[in-house]
Coordinates of C-alpha atoms in Angstrom, one line a residue:
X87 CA 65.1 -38.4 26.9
X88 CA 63.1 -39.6 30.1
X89 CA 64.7 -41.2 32.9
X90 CA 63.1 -45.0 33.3
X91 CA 61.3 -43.0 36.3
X92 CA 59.6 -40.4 34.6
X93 CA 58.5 -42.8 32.1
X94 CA 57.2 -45.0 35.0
X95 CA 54.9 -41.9 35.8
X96 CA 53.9 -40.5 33.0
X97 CA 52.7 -44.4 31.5
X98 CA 51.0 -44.5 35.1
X99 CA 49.1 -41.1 34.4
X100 CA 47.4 -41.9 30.8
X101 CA 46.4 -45.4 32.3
X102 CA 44.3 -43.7 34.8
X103 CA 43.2 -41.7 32.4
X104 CA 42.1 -44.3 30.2
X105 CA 40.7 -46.2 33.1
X106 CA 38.5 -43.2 34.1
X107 CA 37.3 -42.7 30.9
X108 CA 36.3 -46.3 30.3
X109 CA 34.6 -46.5 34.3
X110 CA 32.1 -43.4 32.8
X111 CA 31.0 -45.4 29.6
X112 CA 30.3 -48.8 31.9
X113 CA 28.3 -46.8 34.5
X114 CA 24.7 -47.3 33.5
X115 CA 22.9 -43.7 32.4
X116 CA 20.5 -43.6 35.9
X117 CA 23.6 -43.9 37.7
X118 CA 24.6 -39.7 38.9
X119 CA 27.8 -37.9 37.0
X120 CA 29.5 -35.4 38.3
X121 CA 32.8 -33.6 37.5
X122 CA 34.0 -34.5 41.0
X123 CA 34.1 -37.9 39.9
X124 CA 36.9 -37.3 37.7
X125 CA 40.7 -36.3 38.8
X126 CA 41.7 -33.0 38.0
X127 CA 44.3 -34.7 34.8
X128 CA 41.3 -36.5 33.3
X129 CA 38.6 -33.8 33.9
X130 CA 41.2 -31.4 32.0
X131 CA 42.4 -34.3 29.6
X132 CA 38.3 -34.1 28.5
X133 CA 36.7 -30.7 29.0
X134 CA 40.1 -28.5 28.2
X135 CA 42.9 -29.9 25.9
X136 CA 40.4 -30.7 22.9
X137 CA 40.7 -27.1 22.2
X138 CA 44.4 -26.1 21.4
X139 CA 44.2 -22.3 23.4
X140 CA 47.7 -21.8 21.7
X141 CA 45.9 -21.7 18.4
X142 CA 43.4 -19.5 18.9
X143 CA 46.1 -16.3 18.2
X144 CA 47.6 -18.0 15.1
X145 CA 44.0 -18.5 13.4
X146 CA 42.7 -14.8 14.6
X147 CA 41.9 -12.6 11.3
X148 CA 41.3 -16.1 9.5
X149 CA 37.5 -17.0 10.0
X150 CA 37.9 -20.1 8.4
X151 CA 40.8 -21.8 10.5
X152 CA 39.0 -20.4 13.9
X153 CA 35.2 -22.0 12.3
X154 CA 37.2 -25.5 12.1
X155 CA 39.2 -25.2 15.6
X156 CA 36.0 -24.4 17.2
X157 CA 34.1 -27.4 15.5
X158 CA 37.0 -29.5 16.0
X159 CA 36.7 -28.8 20.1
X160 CA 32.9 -29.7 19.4
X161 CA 34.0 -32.8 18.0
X162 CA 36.2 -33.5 20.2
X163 CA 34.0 -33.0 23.0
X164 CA 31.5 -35.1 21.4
X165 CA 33.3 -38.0 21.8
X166 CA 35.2 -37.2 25.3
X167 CA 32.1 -36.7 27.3
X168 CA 29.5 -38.6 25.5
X169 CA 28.9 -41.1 28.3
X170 CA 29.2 -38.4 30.7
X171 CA 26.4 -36.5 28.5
X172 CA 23.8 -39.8 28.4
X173 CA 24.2 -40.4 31.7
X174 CA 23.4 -37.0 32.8
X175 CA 19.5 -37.0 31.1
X176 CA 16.9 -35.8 33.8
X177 CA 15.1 -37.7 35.5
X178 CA 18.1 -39.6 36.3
X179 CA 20.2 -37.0 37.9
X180 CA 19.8 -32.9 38.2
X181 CA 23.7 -32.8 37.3
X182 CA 23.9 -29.9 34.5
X183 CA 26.9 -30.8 32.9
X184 CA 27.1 -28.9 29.5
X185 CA 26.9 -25.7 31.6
X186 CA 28.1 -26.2 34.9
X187 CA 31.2 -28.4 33.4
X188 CA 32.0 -28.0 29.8
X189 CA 31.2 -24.1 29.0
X190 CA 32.4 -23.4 32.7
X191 CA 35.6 -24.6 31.7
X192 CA 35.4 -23.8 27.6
X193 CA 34.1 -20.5 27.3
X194 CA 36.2 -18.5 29.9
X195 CA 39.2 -19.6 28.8
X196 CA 38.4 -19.2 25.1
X197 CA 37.8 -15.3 27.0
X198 CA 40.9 -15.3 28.8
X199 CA 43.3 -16.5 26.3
X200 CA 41.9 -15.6 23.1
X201 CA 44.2 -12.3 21.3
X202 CA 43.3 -9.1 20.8
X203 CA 42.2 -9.6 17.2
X204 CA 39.4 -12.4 17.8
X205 CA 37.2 -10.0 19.8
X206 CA 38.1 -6.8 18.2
X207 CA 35.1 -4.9 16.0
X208 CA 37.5 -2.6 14.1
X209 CA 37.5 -4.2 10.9
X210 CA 33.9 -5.1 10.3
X211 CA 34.5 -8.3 7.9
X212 CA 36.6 -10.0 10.0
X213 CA 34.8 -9.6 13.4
X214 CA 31.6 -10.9 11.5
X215 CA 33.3 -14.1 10.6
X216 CA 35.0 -14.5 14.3
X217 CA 31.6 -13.6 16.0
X218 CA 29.5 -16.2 13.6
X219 CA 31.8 -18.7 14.5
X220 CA 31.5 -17.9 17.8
X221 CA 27.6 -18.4 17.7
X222 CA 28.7 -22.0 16.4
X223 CA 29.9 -23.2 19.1
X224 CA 27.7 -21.8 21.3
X225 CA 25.0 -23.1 19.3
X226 CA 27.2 -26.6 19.1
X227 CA 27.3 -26.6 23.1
X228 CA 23.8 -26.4 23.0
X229 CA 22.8 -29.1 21.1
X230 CA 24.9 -31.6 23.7
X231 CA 22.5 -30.6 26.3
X232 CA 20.1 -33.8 26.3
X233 CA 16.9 -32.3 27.5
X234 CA 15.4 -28.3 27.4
X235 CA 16.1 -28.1 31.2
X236 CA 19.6 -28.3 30.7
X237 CA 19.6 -26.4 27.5
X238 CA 17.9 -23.3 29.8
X239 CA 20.9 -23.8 32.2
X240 CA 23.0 -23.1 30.3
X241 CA 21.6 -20.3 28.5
X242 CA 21.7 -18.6 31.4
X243 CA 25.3 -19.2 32.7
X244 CA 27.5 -16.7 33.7
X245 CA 30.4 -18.2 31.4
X246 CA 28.2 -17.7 28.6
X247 CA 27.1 -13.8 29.2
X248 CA 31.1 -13.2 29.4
X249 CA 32.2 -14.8 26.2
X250 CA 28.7 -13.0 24.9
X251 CA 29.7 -9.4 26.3
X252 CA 33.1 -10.2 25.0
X253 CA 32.1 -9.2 21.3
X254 CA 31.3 -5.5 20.9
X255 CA 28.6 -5.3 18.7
X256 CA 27.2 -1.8 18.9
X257 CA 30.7 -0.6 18.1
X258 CA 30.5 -3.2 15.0
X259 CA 27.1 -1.5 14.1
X260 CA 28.6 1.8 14.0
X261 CA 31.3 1.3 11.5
X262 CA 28.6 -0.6 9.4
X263 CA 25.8 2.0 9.8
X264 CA 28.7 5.1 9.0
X265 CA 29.7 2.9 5.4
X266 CA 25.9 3.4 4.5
X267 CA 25.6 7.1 5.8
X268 CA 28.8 8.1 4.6
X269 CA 27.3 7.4 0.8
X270 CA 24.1 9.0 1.1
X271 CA 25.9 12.1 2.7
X272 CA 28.2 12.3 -0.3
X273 CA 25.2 11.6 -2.9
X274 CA 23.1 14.6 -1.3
X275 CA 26.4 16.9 -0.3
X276 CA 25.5 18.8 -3.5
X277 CA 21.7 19.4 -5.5
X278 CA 21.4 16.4 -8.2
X279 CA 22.1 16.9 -11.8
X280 CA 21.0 15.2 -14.8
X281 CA 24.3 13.9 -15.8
X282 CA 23.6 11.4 -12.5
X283 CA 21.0 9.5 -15.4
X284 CA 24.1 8.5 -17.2
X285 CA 25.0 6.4 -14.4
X286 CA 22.9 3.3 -15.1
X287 CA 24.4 1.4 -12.0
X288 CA 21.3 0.3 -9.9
X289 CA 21.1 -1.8 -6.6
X290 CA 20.3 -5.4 -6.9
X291 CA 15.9 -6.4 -6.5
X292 CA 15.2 -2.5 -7.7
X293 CA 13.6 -0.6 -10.3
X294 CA 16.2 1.6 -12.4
X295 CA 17.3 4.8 -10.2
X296 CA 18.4 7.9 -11.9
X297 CA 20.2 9.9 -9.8
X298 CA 23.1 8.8 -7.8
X299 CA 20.9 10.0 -3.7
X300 CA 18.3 7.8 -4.7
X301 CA 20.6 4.9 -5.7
X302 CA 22.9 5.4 -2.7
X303 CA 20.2 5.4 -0.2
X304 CA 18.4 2.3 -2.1
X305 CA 22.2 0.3 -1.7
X306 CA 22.5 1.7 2.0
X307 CA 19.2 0.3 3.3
X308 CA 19.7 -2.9 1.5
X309 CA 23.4 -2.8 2.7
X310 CA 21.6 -3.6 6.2
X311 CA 20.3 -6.7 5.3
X312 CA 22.8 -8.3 3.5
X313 CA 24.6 -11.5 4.3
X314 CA 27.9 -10.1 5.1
X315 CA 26.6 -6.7 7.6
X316 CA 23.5 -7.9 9.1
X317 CA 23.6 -9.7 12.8
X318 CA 20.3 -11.0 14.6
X319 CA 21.0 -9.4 17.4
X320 CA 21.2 -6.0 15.8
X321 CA 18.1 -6.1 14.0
X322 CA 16.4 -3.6 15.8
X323 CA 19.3 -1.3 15.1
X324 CA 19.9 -2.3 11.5
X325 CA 16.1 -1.6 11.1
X326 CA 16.1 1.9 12.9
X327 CA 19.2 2.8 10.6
X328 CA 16.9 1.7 7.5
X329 CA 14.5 4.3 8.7
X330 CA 16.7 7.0 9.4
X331 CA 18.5 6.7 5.7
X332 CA 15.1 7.1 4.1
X333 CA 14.4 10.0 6.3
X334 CA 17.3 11.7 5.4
X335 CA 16.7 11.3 1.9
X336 CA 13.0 12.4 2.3
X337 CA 13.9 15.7 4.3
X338 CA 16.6 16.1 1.2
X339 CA 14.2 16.3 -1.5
X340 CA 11.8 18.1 0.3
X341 CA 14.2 21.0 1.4
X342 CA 16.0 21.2 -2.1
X343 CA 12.4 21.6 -4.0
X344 CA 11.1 24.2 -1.3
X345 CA 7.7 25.4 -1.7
X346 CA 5.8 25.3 -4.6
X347 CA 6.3 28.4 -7.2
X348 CA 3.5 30.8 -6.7
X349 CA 1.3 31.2 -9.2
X350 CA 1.2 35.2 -8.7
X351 CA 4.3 35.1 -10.5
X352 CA 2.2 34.8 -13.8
X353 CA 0.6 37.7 -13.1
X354 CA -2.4 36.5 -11.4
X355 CA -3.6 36.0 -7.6
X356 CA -3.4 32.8 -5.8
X357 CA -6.3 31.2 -4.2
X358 CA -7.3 32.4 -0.8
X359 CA -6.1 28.8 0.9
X360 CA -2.9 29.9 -0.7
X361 CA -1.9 33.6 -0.3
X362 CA -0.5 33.3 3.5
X363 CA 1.7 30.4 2.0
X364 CA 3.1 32.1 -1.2
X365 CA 3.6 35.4 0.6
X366 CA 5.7 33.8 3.4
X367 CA 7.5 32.3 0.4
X368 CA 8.1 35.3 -1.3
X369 CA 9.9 37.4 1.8
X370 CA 12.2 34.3 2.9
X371 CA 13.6 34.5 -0.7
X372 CA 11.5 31.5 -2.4
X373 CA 13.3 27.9 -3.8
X374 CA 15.0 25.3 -1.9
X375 CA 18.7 24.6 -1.4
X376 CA 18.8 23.6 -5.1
X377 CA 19.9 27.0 -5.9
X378 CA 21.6 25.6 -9.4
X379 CA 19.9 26.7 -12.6
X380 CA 20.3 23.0 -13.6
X381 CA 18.6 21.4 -9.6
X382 CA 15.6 23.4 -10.1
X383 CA 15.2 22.5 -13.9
X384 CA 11.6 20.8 -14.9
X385 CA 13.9 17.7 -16.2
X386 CA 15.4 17.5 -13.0
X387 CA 12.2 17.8 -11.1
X388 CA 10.3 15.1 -12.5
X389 CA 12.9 12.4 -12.6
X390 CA 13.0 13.2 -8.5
X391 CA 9.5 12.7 -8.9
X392 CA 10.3 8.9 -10.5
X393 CA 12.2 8.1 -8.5
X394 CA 10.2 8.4 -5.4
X395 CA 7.6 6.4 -6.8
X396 CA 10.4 3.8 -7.8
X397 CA 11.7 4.2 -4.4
X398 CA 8.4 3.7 -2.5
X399 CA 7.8 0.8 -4.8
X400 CA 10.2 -1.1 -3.9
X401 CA 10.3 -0.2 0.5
X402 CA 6.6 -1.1 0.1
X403 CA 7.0 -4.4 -1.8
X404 CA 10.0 -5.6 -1.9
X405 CA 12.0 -4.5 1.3
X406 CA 9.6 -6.3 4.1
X407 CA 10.2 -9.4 2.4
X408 CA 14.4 -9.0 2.9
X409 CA 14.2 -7.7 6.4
X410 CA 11.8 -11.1 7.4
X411 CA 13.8 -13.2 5.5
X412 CA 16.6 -12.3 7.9
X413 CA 14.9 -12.7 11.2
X414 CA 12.8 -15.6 10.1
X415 CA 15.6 -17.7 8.5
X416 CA 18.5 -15.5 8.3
X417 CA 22.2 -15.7 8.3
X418 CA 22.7 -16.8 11.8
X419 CA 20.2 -19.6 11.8
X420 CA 16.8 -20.8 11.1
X421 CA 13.3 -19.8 12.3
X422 CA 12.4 -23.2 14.3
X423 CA 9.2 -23.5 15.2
X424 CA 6.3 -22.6 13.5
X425 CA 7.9 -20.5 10.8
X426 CA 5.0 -19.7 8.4
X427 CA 3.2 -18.1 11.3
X428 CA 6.3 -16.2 12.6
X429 CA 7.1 -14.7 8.9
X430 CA 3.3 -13.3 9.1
X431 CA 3.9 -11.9 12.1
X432 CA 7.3 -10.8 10.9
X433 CA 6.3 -9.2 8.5
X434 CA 3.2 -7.8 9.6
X435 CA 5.1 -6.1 12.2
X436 CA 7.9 -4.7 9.5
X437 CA 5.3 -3.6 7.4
X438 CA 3.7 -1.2 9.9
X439 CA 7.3 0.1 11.2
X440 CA 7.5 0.9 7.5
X441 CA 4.5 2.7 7.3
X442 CA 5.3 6.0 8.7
X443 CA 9.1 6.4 6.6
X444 CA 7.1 5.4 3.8
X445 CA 4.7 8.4 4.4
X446 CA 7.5 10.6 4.5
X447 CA 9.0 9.6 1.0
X448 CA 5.1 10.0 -0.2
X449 CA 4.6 13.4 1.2
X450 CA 8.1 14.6 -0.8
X451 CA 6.8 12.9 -4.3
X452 CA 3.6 15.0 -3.8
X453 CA 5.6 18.1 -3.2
X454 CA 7.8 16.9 -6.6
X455 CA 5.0 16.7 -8.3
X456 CA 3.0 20.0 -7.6
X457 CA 7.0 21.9 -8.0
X458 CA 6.9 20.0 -11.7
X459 CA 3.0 21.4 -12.5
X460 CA 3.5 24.2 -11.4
X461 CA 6.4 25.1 -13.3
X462 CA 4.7 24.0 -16.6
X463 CA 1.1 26.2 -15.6
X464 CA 3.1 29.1 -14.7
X465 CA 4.5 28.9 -18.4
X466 CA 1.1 27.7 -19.9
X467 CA -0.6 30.9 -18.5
X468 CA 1.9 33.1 -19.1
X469 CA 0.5 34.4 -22.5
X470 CA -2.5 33.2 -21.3
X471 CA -2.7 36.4 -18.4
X472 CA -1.8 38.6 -21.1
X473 CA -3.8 37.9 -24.0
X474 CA -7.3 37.4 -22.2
X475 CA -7.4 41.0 -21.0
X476 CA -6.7 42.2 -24.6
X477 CA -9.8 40.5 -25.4
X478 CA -11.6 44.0 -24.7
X479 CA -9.0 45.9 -26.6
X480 CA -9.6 43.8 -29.6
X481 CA -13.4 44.7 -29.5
X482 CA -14.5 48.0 -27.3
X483 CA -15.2 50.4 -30.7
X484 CA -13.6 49.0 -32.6
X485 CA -16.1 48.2 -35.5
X486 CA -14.5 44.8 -35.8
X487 CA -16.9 41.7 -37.0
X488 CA -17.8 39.1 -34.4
X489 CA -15.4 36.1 -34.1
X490 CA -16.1 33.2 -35.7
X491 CA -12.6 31.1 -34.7
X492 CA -10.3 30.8 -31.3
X493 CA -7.5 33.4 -31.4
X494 CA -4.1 31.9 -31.8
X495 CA -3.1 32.4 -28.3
X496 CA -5.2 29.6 -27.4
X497 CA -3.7 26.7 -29.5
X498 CA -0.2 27.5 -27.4
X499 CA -1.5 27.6 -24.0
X500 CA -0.4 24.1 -23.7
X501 CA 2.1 23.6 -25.7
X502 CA 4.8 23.2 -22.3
X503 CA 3.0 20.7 -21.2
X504 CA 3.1 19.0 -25.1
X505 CA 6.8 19.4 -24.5
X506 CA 7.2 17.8 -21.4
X507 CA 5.1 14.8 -22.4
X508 CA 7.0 14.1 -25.6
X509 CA 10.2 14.6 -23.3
X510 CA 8.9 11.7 -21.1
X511 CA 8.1 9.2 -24.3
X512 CA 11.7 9.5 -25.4
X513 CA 12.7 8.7 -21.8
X514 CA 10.7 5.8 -21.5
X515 CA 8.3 4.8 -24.3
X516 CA 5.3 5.3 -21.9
X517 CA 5.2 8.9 -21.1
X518 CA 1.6 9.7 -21.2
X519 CA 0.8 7.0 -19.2
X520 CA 3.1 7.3 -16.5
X521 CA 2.4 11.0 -16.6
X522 CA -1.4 11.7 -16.1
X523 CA -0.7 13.0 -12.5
X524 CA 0.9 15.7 -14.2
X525 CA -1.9 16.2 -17.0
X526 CA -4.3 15.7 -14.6
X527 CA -3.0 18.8 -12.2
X528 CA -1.8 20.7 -14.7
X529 CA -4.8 21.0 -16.5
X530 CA -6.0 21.6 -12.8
X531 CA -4.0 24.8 -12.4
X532 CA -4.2 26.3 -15.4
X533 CA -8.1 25.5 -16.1
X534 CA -8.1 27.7 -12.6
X535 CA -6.2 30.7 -13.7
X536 CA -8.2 30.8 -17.0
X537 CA -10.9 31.1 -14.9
X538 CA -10.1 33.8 -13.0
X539 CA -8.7 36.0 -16.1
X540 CA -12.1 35.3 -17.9
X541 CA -13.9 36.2 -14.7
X542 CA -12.1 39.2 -14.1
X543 CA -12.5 40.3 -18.2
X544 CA -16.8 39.1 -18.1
X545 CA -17.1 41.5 -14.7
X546 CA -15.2 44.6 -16.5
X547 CA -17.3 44.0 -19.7
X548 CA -20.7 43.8 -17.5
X549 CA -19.4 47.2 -15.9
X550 CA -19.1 48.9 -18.9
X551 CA -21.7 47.8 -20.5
X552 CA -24.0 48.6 -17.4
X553 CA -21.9 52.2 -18.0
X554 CA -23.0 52.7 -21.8
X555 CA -26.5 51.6 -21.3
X556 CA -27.3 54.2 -18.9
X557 CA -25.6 56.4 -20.8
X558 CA -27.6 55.6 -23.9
X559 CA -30.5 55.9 -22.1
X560 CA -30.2 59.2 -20.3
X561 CA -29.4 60.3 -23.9
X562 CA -32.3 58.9 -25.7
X563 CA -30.4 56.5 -27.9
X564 CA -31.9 53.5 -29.1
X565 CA -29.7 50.1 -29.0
X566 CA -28.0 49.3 -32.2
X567 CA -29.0 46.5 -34.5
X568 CA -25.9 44.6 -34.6
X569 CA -23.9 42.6 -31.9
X570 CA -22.9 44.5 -29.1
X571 CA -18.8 44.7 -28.4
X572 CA -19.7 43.1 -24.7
X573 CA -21.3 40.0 -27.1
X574 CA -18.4 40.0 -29.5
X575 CA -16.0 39.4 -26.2
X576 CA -18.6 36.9 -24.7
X577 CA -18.9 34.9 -27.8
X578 CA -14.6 35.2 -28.2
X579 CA -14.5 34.0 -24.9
X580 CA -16.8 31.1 -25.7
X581 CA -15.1 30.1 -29.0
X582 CA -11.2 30.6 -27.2
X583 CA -12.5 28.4 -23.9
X584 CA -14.4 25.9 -26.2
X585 CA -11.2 25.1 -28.2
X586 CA -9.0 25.0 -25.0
X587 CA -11.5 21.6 -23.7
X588 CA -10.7 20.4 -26.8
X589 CA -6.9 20.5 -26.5
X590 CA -7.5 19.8 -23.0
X591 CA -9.4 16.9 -23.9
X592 CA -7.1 15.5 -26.7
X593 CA -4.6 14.8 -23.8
X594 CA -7.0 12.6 -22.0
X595 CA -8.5 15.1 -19.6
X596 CA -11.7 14.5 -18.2
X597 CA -15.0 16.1 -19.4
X598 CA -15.4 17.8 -15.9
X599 CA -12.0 19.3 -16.0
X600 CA -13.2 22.8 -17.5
X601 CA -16.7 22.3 -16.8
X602 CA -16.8 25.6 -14.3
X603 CA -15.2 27.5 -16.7
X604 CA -17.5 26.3 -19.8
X605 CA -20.4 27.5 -17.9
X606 CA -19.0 30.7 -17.2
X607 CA -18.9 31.5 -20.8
X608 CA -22.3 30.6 -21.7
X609 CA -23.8 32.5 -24.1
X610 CA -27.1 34.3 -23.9
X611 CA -30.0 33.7 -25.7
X612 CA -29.6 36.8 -28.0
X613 CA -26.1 35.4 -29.3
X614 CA -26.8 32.6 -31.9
X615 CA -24.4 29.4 -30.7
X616 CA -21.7 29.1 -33.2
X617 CA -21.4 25.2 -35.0

């Protein structure tokens, strides 16, 4: 209960108060305002009690309450110091008073007296929603500063780096970055398997993953740029983090596959460019970390191999266009300005920081893919090294007639390949389509080592032929009548190589393919070309 003079007082206080407030609106806006034109009761009656300070620790942890305190102070504000505001419009006076009255007053106490829990980055979610409504405000002080002079002001106040400093976002980009790694890690912590297919679950705006790496490091990077992680001002680290996951799942594949399988293994010598390679290979123990019978299958191989190529896909085409949408007109405001021309840039600029990661993921699909053919040429020339050298046993006095068919060897030569291809049109529908990579360098490989065994047979033959004929003609023999067994080989050799094209051919291999070894088997003259 007041006494009769406290009431007196009190009654006298919120007339001046109302008096002051109504002296600002009557002043003409070329007439000078300044805070000092206001007692200390009215100047905290406007720029302090619209915002309840008391309030601030019973809405911490709910985003929602602390969004509509904060636009309730702008409000308030809004109508408090209006006439103060149009009166202050340059060229009438050079007072600054959003920044050197309202967030002078605002923002340091918001700092001061604000708990614990409204600044604090430990739990990600929450700190988002405190921090964004924090840029509302700010952004709502700024838009009652009447001209860009005053707008700079107050950009660069000290009141305004405090509260700005206050929020500890690099700590906030750790925990976020660590939920992103912390998948990956536990995707790639053992080699992949091909139960990880049966796990259809795939990341929203992506082609269907197989394995669970490839999936978590897709969800990761696009866990950078979603709505409720990313920040403006953490782009730059959001985007190096985007980087770093695909690098890590690059240098994953690439170190699990190891080298390619030397083709020595099949019983004949690598090119030249590739002997230094495969012998280094041999002596640190060969493979990659995918030790597993079931890592280094062919299966498992190639669906690595897909999904790189999904993977690039969809960094090259459809990632740029998520990362600009967020800077150009993201979650914490609009581009302003020009925006077309600052999304070209944007993205211009994303595209070529892109570049290099993308490289990387490139480089470890080429390595998938030579691991994948040369596993299936290692098993098309298995038989293959065997069976061409036994060409000369078949023939070399043997009395046997001259071939008229392909020996049987021939038709299986690439039968894993067959395998593999019918493999991918029950995966997909569209196998041999998707696969001509692996026709293509297949045929490649093993084209190559049938070269070289044919090579090696033709220049024994030709030795031991040049052997019997001076033989035969130190003794005085005349040459036989028939074929010799050097043309039964040659014309073998012609007939086995002439239905391997064909095969070869029948898969959609080009012409060219076995051209070197086609003219390697030519026949001579004094052989009559079979139909």
């Amino acid at each position: 209960m007041q006494t009769p003079h406290e009431y007196q007082h009190s009654y006298t206080d919120q007339k001046q108060q109302q008096q002051q407030q109504a002296s600002l609106a009557k002043k003409p806006q070329g007439a000078a305002q300044n805070m000092d034109d206001l007692d200390p009761k009215a100047k905290k009656a406007i720029l302090v009690l619209p915002l309840d300070l008391k309030e601030l620790s019973a809405v911490a942890g709910k985003a929602s309450s602390l969004d509509a305190l904060f636009q309730l102070t702008l409000q308030a504000l809004k109508t408090a110091c209006g006439p103060a505001l149009e009166a202050s419009v340059f060229p009438f006076t050079a007072f600054h008073f959003t920044a050197r009255s309202i967030a002078h007053e605002l923002l340091p106490a918001i700092v001061s007296r604000g708990s614990n829990q409204l600044f604090a980055p430990y739990i990600p979610q929450r700190f988002l929603a405190h921090y964004r409504a924090g840029r509302r405000l700010v952004s709502g002080l700024e838009a009652l500063c009447p001209d860009d002079a005053r707008a700079k002001t107050f950009a660069d106040t000290p009141a305004l780096a405090q509260f700005d400093d206050k929020w500890n976002l690099p700590v906030y980009f750790q925990l976020r970055f660590q939920e992103a790694r912390k998948a990956l890690e536990d995707a790639v912590r053992s080699p992949p398997s091909l139960t990880d297919q049966d796990n259809k679950m795939s990341p929203p705006s992506s082609s269907p993953l197989a394995l669970s790496a490839t999936r978590a490091v897709w969800t990761g990077v696009l866990r950078c740029w979603r709505e409720d992680v990313w920040v403006d001002r953490l782009t730059h680290r959001f985007f190096k983090a985007t980087l770093q996951l695909l690098k890590q799942y690059a240098s994953w594949v690439s170190l699990g596959l190891g080298p390619p399988p030397p083709l020595e293994r099949a019983g004949l010598s690598p090119p030249k460019h590739e002997r230094k390679r495969s012998t280094a290979s041999t002596q640190a123990g060969g493979g990659g970390k995918w030790s597993s019978a079931e890592a280094s299958s062919l299966r498992l191989v190639i669906a690595v191999e897909k999904d790189i190529q999904a993977l690039c896909s969809n960094v090259r085409h459809s990632l740029p266009g998520t990362i600009v949408g967020c800077v150009c007109g993201g979650h914490d405001g609009g581009a302003g300005g020009d925006a077309e021309k600052k999304r070209t840039q944007a993205t211009e600029m994303v595209t070529s920081g892109l570049s290099g990661v993308i490289g990387e993921l490139e480089r470890a699909g080429a390595r998938a893919r030579e691991v994948a053919a040369r596993r299936i040429a290692l098993a098309c020339t298995k038989n293959l090294v065997t069976e061409v050298p036994r060409i000369k046993q078949r023939y070399s006095m043997t009395g046997n007639a001259p071939p008229s068919t392909a020996l049987a060897f021939v038709q299986s030569i690439l039968t894993p390949l067959r395998e593999q291809l019918e493999d991918d049109d029950d995966d997909d529908g569209d196998g041999r389509s998707k696969s001509a990579w692996l026709v293509s360098r297949v045929a490649d490989l093993v084209t190559d080592r049938y070269r070289v065994a044919v090579s090696d047979l033709l220049a024994v033959v030709q030795k031991t032929e040049a052997i019997l004929s001076r033989l035969k003609k130190k003794k005085g023999r005349a040459k036989g009548t028939g074929m010799s067994d050097a043309d039964k080989i040659r014309l073998q050799l012609f007939l086995d190589v002439r239905r391997f094209a064909e095969d070869l051919a029948a898969l959609g291999c080009a012409d060219d393919t076995t051209k070197a070894l086609q003219d390697l088997v030519q026949l001579p003259p004094s052989i009559p070309k079979p139909p």
